[in-house]
Short mmCIF file of C-alpha atoms in Angstrom, two decimals:
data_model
loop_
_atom_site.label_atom_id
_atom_site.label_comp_id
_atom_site.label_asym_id
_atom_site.label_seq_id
_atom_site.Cartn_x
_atom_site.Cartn_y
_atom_site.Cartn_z
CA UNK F 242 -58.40 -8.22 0.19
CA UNK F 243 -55.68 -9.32 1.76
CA UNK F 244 -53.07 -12.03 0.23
CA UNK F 245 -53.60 -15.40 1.14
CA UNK F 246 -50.76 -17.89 1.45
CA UNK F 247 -50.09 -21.37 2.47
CA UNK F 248 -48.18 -24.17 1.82
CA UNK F 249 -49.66 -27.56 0.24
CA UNK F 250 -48.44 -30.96 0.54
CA UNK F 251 -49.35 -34.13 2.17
CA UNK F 252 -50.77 -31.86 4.96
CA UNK F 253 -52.02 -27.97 4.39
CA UNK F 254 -50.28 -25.25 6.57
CA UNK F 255 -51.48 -21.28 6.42
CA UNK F 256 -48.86 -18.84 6.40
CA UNK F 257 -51.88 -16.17 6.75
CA UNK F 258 -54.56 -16.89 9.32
CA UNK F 259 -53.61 -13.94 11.57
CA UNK F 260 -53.90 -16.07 15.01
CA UNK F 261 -51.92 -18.79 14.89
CA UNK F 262 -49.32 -17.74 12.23
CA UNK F 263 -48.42 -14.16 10.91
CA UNK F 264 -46.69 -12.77 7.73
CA UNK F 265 -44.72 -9.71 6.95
CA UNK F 266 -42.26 -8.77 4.25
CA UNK F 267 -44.01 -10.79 1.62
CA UNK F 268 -41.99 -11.61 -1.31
CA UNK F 269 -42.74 -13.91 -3.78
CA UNK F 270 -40.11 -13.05 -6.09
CA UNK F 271 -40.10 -12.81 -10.42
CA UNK F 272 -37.97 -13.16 -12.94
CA UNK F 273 -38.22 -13.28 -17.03
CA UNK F 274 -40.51 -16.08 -18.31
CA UNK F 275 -37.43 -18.02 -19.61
CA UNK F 276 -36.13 -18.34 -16.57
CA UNK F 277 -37.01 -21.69 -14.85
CA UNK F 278 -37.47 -20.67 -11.07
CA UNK F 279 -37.49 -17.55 -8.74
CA UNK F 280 -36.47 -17.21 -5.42
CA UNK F 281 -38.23 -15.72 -2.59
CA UNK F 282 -39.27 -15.15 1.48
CA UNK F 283 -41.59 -14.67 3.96
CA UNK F 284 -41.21 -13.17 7.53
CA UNK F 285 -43.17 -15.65 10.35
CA UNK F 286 -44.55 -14.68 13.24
CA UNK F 287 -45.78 -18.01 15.14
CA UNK F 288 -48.69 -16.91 18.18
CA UNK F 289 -50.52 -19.15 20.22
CA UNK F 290 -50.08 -21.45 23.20
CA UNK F 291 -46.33 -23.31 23.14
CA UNK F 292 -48.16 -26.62 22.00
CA UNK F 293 -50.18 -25.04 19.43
CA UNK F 294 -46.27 -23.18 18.33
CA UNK F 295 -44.82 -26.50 18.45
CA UNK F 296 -47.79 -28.12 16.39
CA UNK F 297 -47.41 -25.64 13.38
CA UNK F 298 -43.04 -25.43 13.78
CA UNK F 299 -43.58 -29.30 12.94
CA UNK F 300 -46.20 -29.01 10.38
CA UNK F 301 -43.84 -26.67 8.76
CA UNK F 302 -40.51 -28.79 9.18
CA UNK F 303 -42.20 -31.32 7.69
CA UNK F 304 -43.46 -29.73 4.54
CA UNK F 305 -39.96 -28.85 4.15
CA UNK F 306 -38.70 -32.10 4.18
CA UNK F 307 -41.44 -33.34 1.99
CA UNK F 308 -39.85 -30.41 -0.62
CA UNK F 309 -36.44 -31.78 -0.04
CA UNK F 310 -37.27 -35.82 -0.44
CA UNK F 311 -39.37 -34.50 -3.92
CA UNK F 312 -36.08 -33.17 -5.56
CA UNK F 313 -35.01 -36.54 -5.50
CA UNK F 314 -37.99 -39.13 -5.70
CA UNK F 315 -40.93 -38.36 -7.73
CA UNK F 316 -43.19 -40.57 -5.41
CA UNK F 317 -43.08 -38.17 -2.86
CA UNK F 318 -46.18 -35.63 -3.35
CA UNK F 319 -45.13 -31.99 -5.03
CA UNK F 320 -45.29 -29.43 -2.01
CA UNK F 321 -46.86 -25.93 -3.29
CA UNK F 322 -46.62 -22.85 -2.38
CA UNK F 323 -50.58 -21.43 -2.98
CA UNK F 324 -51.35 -17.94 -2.87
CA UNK F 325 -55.07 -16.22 -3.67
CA UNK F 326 -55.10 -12.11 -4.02
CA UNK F 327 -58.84 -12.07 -4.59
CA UNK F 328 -58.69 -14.26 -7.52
CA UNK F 329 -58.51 -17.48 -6.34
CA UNK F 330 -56.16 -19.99 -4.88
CA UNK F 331 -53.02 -20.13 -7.43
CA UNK F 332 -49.85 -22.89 -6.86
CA UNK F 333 -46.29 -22.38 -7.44
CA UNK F 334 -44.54 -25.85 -7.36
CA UNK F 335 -41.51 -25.55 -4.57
CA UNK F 336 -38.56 -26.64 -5.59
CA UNK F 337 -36.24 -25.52 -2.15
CA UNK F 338 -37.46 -24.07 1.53
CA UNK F 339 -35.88 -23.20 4.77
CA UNK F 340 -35.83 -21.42 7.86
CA UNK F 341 -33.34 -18.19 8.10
CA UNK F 342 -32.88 -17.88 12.06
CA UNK F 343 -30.24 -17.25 14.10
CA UNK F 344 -28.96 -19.46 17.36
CA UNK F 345 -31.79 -18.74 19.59
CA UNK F 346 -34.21 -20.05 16.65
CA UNK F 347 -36.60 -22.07 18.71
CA UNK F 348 -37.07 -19.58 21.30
CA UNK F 349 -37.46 -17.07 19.23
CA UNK F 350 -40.60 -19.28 17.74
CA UNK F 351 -41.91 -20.43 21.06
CA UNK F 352 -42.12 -16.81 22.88
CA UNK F 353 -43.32 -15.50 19.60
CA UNK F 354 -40.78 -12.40 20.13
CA UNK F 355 -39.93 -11.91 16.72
CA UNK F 356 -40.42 -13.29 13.07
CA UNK F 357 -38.04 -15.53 11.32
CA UNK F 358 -37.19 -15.80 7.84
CA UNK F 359 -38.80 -18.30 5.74
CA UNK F 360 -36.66 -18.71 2.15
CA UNK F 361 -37.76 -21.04 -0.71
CA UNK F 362 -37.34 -21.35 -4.68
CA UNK F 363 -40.14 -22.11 -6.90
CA UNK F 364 -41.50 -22.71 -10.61
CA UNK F 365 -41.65 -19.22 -12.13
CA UNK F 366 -45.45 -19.33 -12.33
CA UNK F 367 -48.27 -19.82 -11.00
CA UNK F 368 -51.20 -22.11 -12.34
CA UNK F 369 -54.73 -22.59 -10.72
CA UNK F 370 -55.19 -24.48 -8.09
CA UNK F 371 -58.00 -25.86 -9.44
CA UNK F 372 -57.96 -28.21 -12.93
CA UNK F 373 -60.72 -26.55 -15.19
CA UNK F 374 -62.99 -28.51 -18.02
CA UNK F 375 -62.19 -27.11 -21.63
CA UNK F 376 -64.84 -27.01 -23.81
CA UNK F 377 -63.96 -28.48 -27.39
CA UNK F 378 -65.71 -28.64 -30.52
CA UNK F 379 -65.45 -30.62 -34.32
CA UNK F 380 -68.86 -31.70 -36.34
CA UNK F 381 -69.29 -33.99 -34.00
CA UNK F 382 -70.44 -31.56 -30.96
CA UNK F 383 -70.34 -27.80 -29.68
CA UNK F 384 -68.06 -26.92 -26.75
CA UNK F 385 -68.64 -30.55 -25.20
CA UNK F 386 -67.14 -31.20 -21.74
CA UNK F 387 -68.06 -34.95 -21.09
CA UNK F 388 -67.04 -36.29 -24.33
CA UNK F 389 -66.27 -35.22 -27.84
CA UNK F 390 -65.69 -38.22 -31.10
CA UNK F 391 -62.95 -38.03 -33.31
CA UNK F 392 -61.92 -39.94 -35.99
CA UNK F 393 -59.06 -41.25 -37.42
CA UNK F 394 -60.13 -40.20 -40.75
CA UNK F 395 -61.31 -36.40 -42.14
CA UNK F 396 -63.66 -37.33 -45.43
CA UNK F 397 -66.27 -35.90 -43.34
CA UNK F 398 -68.71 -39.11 -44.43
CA UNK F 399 -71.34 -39.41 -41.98
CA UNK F 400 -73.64 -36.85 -39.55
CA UNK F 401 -73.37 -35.49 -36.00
CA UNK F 402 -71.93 -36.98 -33.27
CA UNK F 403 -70.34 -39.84 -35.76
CA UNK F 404 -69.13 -37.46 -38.67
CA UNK F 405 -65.74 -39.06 -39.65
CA UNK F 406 -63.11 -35.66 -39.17
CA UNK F 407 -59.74 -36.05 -37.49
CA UNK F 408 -59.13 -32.87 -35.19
CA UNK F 409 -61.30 -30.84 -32.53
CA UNK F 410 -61.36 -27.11 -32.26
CA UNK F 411 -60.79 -24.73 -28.80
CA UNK F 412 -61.74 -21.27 -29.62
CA UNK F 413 -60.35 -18.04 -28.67
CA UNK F 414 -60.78 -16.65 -25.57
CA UNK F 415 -60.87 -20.22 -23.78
CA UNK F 416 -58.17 -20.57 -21.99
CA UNK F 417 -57.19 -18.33 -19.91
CA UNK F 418 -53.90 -16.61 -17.27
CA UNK F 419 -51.02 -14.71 -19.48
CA UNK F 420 -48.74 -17.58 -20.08
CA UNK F 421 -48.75 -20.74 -22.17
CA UNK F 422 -50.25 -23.89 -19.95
CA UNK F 423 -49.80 -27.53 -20.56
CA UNK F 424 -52.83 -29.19 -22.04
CA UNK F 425 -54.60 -31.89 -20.39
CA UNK F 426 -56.38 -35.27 -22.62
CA UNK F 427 -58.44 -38.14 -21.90
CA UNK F 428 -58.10 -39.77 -25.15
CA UNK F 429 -60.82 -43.01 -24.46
CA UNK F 430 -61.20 -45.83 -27.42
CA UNK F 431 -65.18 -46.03 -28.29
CA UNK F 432 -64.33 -48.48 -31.12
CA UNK F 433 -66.08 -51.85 -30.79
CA UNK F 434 -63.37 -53.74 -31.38
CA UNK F 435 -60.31 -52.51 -32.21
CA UNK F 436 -57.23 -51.62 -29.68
CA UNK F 437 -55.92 -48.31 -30.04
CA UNK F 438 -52.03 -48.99 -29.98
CA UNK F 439 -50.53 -45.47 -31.60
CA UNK F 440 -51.66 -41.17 -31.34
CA UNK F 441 -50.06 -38.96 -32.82
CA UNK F 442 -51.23 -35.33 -31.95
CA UNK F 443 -50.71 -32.27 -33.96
CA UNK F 444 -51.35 -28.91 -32.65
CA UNK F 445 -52.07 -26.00 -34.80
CA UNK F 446 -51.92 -22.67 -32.80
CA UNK F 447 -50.84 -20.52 -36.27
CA UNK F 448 -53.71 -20.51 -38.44
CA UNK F 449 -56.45 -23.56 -36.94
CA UNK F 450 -59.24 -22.43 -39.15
CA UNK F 451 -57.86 -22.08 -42.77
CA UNK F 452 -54.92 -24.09 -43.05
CA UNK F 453 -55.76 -26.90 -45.63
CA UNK F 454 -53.60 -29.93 -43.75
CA UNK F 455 -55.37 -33.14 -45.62
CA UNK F 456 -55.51 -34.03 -49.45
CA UNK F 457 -57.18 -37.04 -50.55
CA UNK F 458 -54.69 -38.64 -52.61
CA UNK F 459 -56.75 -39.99 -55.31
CA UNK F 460 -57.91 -36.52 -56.10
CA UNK F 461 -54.76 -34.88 -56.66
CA UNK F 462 -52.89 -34.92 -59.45
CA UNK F 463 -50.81 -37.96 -59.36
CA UNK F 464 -47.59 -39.36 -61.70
CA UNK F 465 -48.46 -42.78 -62.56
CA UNK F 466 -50.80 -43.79 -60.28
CA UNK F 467 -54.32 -44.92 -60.71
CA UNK F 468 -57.56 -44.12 -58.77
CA UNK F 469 -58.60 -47.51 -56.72
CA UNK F 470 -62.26 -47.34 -55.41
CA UNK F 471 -62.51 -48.97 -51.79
CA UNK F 472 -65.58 -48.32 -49.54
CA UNK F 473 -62.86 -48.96 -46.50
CA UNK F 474 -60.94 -46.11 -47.75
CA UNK F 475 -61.09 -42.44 -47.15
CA UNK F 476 -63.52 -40.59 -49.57
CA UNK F 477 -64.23 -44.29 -51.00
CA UNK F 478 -61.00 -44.70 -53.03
CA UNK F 479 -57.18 -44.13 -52.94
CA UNK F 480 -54.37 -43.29 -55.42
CA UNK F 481 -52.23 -46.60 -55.85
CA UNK F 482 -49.61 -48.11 -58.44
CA UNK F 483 -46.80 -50.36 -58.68
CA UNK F 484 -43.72 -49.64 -57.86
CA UNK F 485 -40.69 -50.62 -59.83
CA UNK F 486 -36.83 -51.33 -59.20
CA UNK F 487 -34.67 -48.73 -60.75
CA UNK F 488 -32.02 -50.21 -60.41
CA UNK F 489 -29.19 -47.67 -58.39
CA UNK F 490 -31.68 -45.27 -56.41
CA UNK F 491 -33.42 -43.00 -59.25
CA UNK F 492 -35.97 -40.36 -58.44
CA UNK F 493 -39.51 -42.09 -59.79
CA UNK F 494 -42.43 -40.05 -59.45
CA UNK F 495 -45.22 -42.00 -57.26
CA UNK F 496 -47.33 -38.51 -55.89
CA UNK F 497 -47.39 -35.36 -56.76
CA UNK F 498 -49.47 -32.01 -55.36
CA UNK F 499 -49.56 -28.06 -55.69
CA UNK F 500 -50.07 -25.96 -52.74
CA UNK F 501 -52.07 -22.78 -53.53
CA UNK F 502 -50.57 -19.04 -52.56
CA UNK F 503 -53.53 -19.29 -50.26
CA UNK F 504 -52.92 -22.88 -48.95
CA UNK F 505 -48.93 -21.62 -48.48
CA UNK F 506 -50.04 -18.59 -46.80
CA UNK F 507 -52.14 -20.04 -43.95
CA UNK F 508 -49.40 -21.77 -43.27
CA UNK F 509 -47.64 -19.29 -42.44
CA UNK F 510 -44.28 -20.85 -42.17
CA UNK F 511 -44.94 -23.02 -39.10
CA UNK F 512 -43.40 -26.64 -39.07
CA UNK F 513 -45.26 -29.80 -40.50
CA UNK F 514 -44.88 -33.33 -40.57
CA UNK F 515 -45.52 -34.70 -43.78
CA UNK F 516 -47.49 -37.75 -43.08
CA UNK F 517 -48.77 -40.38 -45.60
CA UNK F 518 -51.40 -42.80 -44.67
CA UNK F 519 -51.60 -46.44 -46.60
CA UNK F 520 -55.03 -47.53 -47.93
CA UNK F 521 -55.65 -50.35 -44.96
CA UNK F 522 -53.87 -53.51 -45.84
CA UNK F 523 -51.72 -51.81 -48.77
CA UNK F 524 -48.11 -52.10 -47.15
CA UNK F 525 -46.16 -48.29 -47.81
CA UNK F 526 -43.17 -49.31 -45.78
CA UNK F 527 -41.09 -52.47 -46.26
CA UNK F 528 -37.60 -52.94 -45.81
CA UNK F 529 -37.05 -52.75 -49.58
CA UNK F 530 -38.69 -49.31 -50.09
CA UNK F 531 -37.29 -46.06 -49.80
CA UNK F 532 -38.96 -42.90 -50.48
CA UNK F 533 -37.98 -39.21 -50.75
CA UNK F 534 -39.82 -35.43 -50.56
CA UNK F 535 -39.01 -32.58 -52.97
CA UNK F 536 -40.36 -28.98 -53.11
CA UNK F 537 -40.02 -26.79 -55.46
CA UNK F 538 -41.42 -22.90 -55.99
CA UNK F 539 -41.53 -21.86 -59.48
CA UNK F 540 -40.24 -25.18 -60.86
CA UNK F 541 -36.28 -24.42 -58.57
CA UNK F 542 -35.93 -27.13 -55.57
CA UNK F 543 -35.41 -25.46 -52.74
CA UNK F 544 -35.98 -28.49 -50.46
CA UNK F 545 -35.29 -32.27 -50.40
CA UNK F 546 -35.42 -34.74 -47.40
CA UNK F 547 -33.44 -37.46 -47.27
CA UNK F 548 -34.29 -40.93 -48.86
CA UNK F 549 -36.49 -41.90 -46.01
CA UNK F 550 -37.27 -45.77 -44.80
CA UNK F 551 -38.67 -45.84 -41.69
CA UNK F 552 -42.70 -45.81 -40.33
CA UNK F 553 -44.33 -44.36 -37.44
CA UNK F 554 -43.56 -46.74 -34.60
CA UNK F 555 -43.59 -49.86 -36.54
CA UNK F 556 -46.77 -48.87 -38.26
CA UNK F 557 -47.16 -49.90 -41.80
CA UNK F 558 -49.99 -48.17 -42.42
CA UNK F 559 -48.55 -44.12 -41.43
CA UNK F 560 -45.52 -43.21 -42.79
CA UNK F 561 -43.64 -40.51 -41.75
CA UNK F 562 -41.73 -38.23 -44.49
CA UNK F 563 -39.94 -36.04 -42.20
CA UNK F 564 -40.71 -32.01 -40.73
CA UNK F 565 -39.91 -28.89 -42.29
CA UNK F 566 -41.00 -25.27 -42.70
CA UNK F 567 -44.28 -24.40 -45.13
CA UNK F 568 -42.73 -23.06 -46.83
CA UNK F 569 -39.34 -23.63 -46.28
CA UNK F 570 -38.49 -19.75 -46.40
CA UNK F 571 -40.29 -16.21 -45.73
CA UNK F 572 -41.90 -17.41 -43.10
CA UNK F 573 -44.93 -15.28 -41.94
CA UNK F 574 -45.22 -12.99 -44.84
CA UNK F 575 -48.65 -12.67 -46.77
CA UNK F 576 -49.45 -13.87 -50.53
CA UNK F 577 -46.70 -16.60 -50.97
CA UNK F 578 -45.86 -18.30 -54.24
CA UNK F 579 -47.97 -21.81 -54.50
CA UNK F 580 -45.44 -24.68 -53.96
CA UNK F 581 -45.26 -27.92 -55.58
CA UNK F 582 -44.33 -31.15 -53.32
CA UNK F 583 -42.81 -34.18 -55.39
CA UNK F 584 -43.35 -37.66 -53.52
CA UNK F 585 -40.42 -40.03 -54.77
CA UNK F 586 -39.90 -43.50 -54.77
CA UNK F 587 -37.75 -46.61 -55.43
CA UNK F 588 -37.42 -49.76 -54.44
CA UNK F 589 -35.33 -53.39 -54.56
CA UNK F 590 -38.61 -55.79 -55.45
CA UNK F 591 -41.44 -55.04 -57.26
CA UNK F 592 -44.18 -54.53 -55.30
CA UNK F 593 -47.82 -52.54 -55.17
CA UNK F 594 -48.46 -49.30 -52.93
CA UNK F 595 -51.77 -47.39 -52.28
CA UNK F 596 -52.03 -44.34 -50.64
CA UNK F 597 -55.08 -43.02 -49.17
CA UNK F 598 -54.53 -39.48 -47.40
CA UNK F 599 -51.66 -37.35 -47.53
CA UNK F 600 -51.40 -35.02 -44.51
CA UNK F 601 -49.29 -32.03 -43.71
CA UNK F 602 -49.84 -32.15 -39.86
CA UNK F 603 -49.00 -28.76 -38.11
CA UNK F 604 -46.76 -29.08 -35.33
CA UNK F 605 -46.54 -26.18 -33.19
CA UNK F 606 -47.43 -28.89 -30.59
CA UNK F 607 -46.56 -32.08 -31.19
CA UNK F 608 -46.68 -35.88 -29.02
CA UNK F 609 -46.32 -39.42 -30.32
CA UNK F 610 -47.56 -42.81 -28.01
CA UNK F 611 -46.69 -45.90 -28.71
CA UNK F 612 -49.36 -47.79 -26.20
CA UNK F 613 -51.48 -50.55 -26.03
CA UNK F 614 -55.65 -49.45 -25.42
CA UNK F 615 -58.57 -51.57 -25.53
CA UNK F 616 -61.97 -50.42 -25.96
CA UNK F 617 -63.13 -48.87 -23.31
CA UNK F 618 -60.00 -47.64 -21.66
CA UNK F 619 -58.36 -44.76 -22.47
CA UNK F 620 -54.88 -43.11 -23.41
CA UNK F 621 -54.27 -40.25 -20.75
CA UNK F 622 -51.88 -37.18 -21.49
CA UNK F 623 -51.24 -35.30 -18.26
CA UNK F 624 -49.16 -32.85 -19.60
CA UNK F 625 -48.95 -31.04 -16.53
CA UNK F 626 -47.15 -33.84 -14.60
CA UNK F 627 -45.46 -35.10 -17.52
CA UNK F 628 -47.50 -38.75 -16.82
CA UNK F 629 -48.31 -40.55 -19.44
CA UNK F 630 -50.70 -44.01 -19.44
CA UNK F 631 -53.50 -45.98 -19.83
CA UNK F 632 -56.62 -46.30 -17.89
CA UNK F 633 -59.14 -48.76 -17.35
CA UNK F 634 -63.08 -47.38 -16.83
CA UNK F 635 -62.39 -47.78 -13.28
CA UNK F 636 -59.08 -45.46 -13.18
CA UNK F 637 -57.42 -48.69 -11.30
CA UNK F 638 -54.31 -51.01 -13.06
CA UNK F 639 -52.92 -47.61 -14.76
CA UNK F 640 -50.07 -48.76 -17.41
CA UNK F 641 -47.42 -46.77 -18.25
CA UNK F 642 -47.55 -46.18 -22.45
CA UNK F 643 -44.36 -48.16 -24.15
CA UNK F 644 -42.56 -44.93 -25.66
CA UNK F 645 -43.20 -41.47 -26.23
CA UNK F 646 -42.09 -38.70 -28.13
CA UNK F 647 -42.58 -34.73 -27.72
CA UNK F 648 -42.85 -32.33 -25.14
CA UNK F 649 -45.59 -31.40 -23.28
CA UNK F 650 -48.66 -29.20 -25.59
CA UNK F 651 -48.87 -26.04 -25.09
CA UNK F 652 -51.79 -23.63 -25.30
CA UNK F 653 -51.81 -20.17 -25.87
CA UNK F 654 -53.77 -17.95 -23.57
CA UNK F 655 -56.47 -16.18 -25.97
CA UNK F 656 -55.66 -17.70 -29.14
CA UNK F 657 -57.77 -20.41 -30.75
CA UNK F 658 -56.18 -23.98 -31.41
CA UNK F 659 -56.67 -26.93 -33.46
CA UNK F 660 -55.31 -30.13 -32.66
CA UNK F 661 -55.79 -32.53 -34.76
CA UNK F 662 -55.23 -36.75 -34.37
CA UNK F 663 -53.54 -39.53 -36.44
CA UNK F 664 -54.17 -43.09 -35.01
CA UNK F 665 -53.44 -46.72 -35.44
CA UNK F 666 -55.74 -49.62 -34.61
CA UNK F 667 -54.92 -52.96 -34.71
CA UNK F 668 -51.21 -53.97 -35.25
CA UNK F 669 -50.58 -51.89 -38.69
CA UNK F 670 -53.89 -50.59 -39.11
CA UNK F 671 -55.03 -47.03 -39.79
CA UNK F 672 -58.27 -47.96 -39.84
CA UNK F 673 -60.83 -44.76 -40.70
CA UNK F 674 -63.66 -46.02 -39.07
CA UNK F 675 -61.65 -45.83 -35.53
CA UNK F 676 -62.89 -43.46 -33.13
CA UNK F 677 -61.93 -41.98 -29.60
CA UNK F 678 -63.82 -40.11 -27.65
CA UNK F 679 -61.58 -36.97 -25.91
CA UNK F 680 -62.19 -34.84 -23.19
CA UNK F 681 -59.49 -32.10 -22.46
CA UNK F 682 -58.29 -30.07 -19.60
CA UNK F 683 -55.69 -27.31 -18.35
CA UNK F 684 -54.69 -25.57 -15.63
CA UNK F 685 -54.59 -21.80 -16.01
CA UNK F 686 -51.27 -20.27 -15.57
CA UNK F 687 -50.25 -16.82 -14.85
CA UNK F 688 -46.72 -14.94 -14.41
CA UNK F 689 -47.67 -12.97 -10.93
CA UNK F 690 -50.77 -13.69 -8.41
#
């Protein structure tokens, strides 16, 4: 089969239906994945009568001015250069086009006596035309489609399709194309109640299966800390204390937990964020606490964060400890040491804490919203455009989300991914009963047609 080509914008133009417009000398150019665009050119042959020449010259001109007003408004529709060499129509943003003639460039079109040169620049890749359903999976369902829950807690308390786990699985094989493609979510609120106002997503492309990313604080081994039962806490109870003032910024042990030479190992070295979350209504963050991350292999430090004081987006209930490296050195290289990681605190005023998970939340991937959801609308991640909103049920009223943090996910063609999800509900709430209901989607991307 032949290649196909045409161009894509507010209107459709072929470059390839034989008898009304001919191409020679195709060249769609390539470069080196890392770099950004390619340049490349067709030869045109326009046929016809002179009004159906004229009709196609202006289609054309005007795709190319619809390229030209995109570079510099975004509300003017992306133009794309789509090509299908037996495999289906594929689209390679444009980024530049125009005609390489000489003086006698209209007549040359209008007698149809010889080709002219169309140049353009486009997005090194192409990615199908055609935005494709990925199936997804937790306890909750088996390569769903229309709708899969998860929850903003991962005790695992409950059965199918309301078991209470935080992440959803895509396996190997899934996706598709030779080159990493953005990842598509429809992230809708299900609670009965409770606005969704924060997401946090964590994508685990490393080890998705093994890697143990979620302790339940209360059964760890803890330094001076009690075990608090609490139906409205994770696994029914939480690890909480008081904090005291030390009086000049001293190292008191409030947490502290040993990471197996398996645990380390699935790892891998890949970045994490080490997350805490508060038992509900049990404030971790105030302006008079401060807390601080050590870890140590075989008893020597070899990393400390700074003393850190803030939460995640104004969130009492998630605070965020900082990223690094697990662990912090020989990264990818089997049977590492265990690790131990000291949680630190200190504070001006005495005051109580309680916390109920502590997560180390792969980021290979990683976004952060800061929105406002009600039930029944939902938090959309268009990762291909780089929009990000909400939705009502009837996809009218869209709202942009207040802040956001992260660049687009990537998956990995071939390679199963985790991805797991940290919410808020409420104003400070990290409620574990809150649910979403997510439905993903990608479009395959490839280096050449």
């Amino acid at each position: 089969m032949a290649i196909q080509l045409r161009i894509k914008g507010t209107s459709t133009l072929s470059l390839t239906d034989i008898t009304n417009i001919a191409s020679m000398n195709i060249m769609l150019g390539g470069a080196a994945i890392n770099v950004p665009v390619v340049d490349g050119s067709v030869e045109l042959t326009f046929r016809g009568s002179v009004s159906t020449i004229r009709n196609n010259v202006t289609a054309l001109n005007r795709l190319i001015t619809e390229v030209k007003q995109r570079q510099i408004d975004p509300s003017v529709q992306k133009v794309y250069l789509e090509g299908d060499n037996g495999g289906g129509w594929y689209r390679s943003e444009l980024k530049d086009i125009y005609i390489d003639a000489g003086s006698n460039y209209f007549d040359q079109i209008e007698r149809g006596a010889s080709p002219v040169t169309l140049r353009f620049t486009r997005v090194n890749y192409w990615e199908n035309a055609i935005e494709t359903a990925i199936p997804i999976s937790n306890l909750n369902g088996t390569n769903l489609t229309s709708g899969l829950n998860v929850y903003n807690a991962n005790d695992l308390v409950g059965t199918s399709p309301n078991r209470r786990c935080n992440y959803f699985d895509i396996a190997a094989g899934v996706i598709g194309g030779d080159l990493p493609a953005p990842l598509n979510l429809s992230i809708t609120n299900v609670h009965a109640s409770l606005n969704l106002y924060r997401t946090l997503i964590g994508l685990n492309s490393t080890n998705p299966t093994t890697a143990t990313w979620k302790w339940e604080a209360e059964a760890i081994r803890t330094v001076a800390a009690s075990t608090i039962s609490n139906a409205a806490a994770s696994a029914g109870a939480y690890a909480g204390g008081t904090m005291s003032p030390t009086g000049g910024g001293y190292k008191v042990p409030i947490m502290e937990f040993t990471l197996t030479s398996a645990q380390v190992t699935a790892f891998s070295g890949q970045f994490v964020r080490l997350m805490a979350r508060a038992f509900n209504g049990v404030n971790l963050y105030t302006v008079t606490h401060k807390y601080q991350v050590e870890i140590k292999i075989s008893d020597y430090p070899v990393w400390q964060s700074e003393w850190w004081t803030r939460p995640v987006g104004g969130s009492y209930s998630w605070l965020d400890f900082g990223v690094v490296r697990m662990p912090p050195s020989l990264a990818g290289l089997p049977s590492l040491g265990e690790v131990k990681i000291t949680i630190y605190g200190d504070t001006l005023v005495a005051a109580s804490w309680g916390i109920d998970d502590l997560i180390l939340l792969p980021i290979d991937g990683y976004q952060y919203f800061n929105h406002a959801t009600p039930a029944g609308y939902s938090l959309v991640v268009d990762n291909v455009d780089e929009n990000y909103y909400v939705s009502g049920a009837s996809a009218t009223n869209l709202k942009p989300v207040f802040s956001w943090i992260g660049k687009p996910l990537l998956l990995t063609p071939a390679k199963a991914t985790r991805l797991y999800l940290l919410t808020q509900w409420g104003i400070t709430g990290a409620d574990i009963t809150g649910v979403v209901s997510v439905e993903a989607t990608y479009r395959e991307r490839k280096a050449t047609l």
